Tab-separated table of N, CA and C in Angstrom:
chain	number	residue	atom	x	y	z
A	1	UNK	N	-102.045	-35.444	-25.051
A	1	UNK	CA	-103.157	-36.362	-25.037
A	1	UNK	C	-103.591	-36.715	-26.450
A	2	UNK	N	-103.783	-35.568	-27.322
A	2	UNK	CA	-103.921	-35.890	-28.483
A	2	UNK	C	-103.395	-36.759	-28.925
A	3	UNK	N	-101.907	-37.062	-29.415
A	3	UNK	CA	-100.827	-38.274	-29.598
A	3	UNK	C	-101.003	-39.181	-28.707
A	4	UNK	N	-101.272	-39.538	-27.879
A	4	UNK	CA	-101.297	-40.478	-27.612
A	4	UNK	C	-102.723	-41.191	-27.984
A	5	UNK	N	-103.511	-40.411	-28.048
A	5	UNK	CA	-105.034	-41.211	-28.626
A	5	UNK	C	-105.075	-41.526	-30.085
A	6	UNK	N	-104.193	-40.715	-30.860
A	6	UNK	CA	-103.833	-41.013	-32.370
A	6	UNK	C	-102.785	-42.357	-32.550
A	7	UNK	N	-101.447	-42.093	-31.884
A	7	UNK	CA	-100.751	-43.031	-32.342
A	7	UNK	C	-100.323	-44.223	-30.680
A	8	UNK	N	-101.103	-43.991	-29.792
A	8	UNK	CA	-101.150	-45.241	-28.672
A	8	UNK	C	-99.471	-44.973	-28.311
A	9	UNK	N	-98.610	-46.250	-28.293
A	9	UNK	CA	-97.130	-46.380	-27.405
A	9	UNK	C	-96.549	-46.095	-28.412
A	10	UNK	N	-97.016	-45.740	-30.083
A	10	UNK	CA	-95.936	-44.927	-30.935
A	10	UNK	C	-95.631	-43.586	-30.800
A	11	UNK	N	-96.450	-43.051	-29.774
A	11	UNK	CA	-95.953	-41.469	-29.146
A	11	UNK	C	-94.658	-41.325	-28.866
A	12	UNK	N	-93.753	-41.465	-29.517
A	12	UNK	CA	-92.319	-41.110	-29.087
A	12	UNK	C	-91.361	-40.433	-30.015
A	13	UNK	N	-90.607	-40.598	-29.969
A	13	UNK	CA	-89.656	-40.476	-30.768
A	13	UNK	C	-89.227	-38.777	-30.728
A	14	UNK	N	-88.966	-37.940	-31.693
A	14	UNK	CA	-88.878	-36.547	-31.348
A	14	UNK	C	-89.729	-35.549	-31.128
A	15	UNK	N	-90.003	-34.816	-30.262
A	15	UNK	CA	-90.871	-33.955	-30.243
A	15	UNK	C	-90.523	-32.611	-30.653
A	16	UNK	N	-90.854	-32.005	-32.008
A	16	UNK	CA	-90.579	-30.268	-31.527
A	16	UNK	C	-91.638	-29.567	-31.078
A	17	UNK	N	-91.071	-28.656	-30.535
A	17	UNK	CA	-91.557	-27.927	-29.661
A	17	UNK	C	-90.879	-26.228	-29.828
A	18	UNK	N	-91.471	-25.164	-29.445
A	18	UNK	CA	-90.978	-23.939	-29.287
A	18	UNK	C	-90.852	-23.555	-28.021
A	19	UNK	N	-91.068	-24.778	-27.259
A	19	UNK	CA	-91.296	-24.866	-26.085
A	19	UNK	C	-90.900	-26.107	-24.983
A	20	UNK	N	-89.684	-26.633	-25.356
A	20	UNK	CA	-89.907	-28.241	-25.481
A	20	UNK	C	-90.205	-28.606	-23.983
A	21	UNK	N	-90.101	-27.876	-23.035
A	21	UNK	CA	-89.895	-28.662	-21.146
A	21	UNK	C	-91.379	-29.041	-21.447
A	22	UNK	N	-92.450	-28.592	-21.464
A	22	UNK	CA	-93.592	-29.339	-21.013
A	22	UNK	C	-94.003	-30.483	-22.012
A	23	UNK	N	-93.165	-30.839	-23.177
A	23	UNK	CA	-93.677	-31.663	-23.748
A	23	UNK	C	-93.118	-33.135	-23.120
A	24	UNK	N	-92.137	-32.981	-22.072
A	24	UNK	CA	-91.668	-33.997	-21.479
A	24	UNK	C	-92.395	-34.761	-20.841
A	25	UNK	N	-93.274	-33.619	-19.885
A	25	UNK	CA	-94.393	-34.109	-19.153
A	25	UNK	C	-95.643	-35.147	-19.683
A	26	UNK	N	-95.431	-34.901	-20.960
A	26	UNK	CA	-96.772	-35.704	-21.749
A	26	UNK	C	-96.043	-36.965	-22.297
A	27	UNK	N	-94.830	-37.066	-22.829
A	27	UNK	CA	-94.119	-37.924	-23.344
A	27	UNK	C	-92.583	-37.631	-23.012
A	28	UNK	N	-92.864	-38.585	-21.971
A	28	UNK	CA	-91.203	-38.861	-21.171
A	28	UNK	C	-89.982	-39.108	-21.662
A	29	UNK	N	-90.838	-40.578	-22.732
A	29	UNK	CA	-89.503	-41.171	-23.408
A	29	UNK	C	-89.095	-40.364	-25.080
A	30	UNK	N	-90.029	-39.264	-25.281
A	30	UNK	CA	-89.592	-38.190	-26.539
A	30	UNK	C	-88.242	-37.768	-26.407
A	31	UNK	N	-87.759	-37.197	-27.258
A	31	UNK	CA	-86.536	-36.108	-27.279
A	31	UNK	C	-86.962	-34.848	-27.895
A	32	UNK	N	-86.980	-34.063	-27.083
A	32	UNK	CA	-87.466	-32.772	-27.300
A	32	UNK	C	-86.702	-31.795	-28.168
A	33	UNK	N	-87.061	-31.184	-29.412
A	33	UNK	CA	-86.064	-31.389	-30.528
A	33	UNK	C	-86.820	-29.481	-30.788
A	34	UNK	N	-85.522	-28.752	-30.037
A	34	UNK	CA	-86.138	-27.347	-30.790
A	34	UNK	C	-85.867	-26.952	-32.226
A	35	UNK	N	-86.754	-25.778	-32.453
A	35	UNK	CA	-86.493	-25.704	-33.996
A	35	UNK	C	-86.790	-24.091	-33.715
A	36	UNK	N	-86.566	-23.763	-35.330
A	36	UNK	CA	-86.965	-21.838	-35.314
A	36	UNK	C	-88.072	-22.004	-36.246
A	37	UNK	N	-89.437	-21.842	-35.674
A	37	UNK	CA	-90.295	-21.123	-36.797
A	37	UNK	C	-90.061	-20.888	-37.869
A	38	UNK	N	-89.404	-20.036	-37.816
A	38	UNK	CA	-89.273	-19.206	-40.213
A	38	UNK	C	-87.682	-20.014	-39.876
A	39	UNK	N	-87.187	-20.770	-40.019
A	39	UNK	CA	-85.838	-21.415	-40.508
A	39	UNK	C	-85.790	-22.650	-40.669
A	40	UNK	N	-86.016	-23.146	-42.169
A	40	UNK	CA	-86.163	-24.106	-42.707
A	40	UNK	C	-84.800	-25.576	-42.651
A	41	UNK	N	-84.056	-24.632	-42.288
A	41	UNK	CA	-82.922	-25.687	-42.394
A	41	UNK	C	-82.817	-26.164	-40.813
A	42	UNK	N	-83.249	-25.556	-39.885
A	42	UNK	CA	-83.607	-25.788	-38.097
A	42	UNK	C	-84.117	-26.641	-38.359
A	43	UNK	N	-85.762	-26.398	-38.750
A	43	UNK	CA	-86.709	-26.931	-38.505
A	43	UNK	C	-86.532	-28.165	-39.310
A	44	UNK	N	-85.638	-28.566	-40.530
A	44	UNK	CA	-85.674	-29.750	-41.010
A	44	UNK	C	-84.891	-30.691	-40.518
A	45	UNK	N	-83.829	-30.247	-39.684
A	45	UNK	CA	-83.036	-31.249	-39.015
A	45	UNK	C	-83.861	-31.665	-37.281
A	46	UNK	N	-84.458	-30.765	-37.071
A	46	UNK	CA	-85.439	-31.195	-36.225
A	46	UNK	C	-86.359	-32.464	-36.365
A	47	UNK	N	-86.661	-32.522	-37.777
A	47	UNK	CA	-87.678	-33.379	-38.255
A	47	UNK	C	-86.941	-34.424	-39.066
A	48	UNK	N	-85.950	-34.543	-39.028
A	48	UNK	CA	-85.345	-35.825	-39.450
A	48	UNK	C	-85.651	-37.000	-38.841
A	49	UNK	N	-86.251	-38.034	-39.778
A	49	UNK	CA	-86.721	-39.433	-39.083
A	49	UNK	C	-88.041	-39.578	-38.959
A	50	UNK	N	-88.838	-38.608	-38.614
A	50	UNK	CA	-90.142	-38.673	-38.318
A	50	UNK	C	-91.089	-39.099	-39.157
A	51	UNK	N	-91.546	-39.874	-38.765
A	51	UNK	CA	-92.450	-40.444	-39.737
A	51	UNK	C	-94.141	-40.087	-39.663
A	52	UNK	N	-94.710	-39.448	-38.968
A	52	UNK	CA	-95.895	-38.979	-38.205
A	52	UNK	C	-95.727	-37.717	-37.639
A	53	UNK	N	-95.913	-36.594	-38.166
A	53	UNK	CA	-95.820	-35.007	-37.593
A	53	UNK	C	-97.174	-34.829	-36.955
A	54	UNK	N	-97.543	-34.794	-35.562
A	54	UNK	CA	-98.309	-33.955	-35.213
A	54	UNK	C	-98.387	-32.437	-35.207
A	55	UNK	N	-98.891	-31.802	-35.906
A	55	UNK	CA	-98.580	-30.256	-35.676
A	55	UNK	C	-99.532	-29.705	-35.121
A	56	UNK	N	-99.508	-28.722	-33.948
A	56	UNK	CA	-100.652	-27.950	-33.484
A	56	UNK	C	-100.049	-26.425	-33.891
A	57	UNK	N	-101.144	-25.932	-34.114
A	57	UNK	CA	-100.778	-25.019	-35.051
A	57	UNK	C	-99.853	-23.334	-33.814
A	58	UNK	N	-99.002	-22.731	-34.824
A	58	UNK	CA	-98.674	-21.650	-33.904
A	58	UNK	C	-99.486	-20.167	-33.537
A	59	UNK	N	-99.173	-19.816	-32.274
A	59	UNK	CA	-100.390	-19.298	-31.755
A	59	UNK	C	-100.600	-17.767	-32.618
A	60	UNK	N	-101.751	-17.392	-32.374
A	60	UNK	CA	-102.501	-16.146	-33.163
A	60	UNK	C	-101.148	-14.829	-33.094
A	61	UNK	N	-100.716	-14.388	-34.308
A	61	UNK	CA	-100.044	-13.451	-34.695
A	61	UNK	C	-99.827	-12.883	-36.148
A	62	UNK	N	-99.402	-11.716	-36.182
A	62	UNK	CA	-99.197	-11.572	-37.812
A	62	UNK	C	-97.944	-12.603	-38.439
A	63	UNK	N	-97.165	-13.513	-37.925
A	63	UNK	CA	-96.314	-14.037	-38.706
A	63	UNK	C	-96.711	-15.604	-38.796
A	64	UNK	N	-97.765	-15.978	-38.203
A	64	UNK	CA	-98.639	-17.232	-38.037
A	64	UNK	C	-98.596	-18.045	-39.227
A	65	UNK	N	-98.819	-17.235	-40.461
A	65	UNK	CA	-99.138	-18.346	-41.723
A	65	UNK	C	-97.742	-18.753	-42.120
A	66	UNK	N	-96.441	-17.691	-42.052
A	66	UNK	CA	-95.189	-17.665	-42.117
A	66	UNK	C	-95.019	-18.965	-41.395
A	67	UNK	N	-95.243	-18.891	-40.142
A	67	UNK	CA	-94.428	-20.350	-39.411
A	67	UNK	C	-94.542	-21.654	-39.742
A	68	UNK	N	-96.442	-21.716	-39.941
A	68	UNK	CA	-96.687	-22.760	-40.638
A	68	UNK	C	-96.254	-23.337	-42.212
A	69	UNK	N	-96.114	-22.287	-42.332
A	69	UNK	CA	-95.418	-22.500	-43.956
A	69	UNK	C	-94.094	-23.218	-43.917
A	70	UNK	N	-93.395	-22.333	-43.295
A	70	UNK	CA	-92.194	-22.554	-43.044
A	70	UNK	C	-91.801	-24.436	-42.509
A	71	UNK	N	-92.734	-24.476	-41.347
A	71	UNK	CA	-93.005	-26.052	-40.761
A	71	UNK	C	-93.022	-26.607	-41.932
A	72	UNK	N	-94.085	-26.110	-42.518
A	72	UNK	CA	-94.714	-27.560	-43.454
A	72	UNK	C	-93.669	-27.585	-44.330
A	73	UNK	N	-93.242	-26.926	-45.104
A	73	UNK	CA	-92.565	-27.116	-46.085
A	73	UNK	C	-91.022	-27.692	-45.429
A	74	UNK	N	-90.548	-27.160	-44.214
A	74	UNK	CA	-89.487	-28.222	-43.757
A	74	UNK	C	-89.859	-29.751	-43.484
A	75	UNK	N	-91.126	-30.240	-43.037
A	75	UNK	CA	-91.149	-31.546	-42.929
A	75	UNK	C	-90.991	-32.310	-44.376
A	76	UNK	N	-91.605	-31.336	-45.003
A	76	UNK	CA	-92.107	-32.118	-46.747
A	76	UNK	C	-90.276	-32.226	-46.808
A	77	UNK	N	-89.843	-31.168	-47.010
A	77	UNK	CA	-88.028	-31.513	-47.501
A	77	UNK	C	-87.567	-32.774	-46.268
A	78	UNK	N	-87.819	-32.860	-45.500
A	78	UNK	CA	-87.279	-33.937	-44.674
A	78	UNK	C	-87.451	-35.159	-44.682
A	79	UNK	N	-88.981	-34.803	-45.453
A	79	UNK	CA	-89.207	-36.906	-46.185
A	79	UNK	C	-90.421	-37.296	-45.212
A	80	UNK	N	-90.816	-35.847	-44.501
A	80	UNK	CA	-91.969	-36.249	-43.248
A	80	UNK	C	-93.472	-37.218	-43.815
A	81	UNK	N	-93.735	-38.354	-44.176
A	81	UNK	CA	-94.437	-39.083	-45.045
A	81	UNK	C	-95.816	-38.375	-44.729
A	82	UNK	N	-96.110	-38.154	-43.239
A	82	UNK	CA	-97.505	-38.029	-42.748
A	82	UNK	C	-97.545	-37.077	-41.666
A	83	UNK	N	-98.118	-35.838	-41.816
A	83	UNK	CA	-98.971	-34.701	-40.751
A	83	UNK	C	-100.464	-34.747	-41.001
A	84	UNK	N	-100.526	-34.922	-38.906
A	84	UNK	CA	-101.569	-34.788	-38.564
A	84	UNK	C	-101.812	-33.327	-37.919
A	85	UNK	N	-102.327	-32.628	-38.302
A	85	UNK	CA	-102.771	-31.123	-38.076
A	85	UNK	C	-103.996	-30.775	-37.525
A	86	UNK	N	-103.896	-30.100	-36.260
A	86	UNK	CA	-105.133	-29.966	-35.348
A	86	UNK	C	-105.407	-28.777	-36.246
A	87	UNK	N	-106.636	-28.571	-36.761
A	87	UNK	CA	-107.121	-27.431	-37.320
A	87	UNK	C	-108.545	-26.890	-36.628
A	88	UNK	N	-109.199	-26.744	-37.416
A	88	UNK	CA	-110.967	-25.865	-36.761
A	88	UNK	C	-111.876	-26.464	-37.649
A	89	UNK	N	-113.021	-26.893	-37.297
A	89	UNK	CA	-113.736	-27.503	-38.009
A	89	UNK	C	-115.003	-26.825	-38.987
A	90	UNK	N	-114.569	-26.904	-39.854
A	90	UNK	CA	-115.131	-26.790	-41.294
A	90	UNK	C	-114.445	-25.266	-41.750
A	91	UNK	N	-113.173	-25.095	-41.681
A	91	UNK	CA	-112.129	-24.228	-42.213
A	91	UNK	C	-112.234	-23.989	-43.288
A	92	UNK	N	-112.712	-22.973	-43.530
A	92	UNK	CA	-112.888	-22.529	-45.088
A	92	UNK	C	-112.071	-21.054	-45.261
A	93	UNK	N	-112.468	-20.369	-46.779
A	93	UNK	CA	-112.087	-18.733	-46.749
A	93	UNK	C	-113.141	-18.121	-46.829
A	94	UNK	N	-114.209	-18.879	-46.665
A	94	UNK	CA	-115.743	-18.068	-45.941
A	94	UNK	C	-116.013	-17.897	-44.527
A	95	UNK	N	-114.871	-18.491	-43.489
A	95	UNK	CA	-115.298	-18.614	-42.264
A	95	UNK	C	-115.895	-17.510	-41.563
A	96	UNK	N	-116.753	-17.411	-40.450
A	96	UNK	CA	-116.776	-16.041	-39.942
A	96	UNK	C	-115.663	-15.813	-38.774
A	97	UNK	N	-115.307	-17.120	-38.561
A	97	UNK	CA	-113.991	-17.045	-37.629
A	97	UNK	C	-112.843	-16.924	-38.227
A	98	UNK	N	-112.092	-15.761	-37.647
A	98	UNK	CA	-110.916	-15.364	-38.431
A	98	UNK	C	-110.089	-16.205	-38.933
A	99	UNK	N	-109.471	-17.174	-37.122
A	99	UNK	CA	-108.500	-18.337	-37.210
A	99	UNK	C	-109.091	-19.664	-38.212
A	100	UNK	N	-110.727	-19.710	-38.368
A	100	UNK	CA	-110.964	-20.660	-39.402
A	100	UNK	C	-110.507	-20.553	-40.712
A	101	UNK	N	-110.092	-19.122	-41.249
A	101	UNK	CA	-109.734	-18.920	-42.179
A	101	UNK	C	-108.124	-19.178	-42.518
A	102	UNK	N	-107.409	-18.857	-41.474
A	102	UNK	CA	-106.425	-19.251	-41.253
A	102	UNK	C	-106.211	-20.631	-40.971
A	103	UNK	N	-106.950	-21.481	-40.738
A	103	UNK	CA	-106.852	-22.922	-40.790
A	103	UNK	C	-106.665	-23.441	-42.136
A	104	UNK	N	-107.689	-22.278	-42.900
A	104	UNK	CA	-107.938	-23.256	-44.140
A	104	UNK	C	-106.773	-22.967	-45.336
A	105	UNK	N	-105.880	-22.062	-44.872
A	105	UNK	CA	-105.134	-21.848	-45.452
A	105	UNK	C	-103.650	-22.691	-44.894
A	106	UNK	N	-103.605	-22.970	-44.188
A	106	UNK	CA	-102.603	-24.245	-43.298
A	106	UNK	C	-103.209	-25.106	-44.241
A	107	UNK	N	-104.398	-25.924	-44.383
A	107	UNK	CA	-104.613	-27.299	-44.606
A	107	UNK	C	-104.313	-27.177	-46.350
A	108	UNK	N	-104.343	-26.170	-46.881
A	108	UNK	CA	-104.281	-25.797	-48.269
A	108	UNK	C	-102.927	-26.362	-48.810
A	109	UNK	N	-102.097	-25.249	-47.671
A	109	UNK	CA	-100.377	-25.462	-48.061
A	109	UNK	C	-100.230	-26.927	-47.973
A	110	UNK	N	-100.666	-27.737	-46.419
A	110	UNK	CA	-100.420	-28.632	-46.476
A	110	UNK	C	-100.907	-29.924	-47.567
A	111	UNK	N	-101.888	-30.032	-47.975
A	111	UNK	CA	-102.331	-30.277	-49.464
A	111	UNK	C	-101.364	-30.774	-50.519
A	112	UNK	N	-100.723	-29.189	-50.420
A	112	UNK	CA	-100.190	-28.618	-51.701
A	112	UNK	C	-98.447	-29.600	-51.407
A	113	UNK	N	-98.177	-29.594	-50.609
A	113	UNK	CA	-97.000	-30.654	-49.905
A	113	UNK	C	-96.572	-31.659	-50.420
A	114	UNK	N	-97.469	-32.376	-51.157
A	114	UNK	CA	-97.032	-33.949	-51.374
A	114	UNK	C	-97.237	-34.717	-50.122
A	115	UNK	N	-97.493	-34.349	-48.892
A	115	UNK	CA	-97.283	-35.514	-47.968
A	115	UNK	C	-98.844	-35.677	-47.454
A	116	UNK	N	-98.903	-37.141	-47.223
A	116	UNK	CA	-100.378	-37.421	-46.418
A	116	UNK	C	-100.361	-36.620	-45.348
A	117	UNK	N	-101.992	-36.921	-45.472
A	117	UNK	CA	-102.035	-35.335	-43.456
A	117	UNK	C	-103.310	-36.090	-43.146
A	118	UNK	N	-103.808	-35.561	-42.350
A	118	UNK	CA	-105.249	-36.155	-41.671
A	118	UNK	C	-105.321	-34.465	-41.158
């Protein structure tokens, strides 16, 4: 739902996923494009072409900042121009919420990227 309220009938094209069957359900005409978390050379041929990364972030664990890292920095090598990143709102390293803190360290790396993000 998100993608489609961001980018309307440009919702297509590849989707990754760690999970890809239910992303079919949301976007039919996608190609559901798996990748590995920590493997940069997966995850960049995954992301070949894309011009608009939605990323929702991976779920609560100790290797969490790893994956995202790993993501981000494969889209940036892939030429990914623009990630949009569901984060927590007002993500800082003061948060009292753990995962806010961990947001703010996603939006940091991503920053640090070279590529536009929202």
């Amino acid at each position: 739902m998100i993608a489609s309220v961001l980018f309307g009938s440009r919702a297509s094209g590849c989707g990754g996923a760690n999970r890809p069957k239910p992303l079919s359900k949301f976007f039919p005409d996608a190609t559901a494009c798996r990748f590995a978390d920590t493997d940069v050379d997966a995850s960049g041929a995954a992301l070949e072409g894309v011009e608009v990364l939605l990323m929702v972030s991976a779920p609560e664990g100790p290797e969490r900042f790893d994956q995202h890292r790993t993501f981000i920095d494969s889209a940036a090598a892939s030429g990914v121009p623009h990630v949009v990143y569901t984060s927590f709102i007002d993500a800082s390293p003061e948060s009292t919420f753990t995962l806010g803190r961990d947001h703010y360290v996603t939006e940091e790396h991503i920053k640090l990227s070279g590529m536009d993000y929202t």
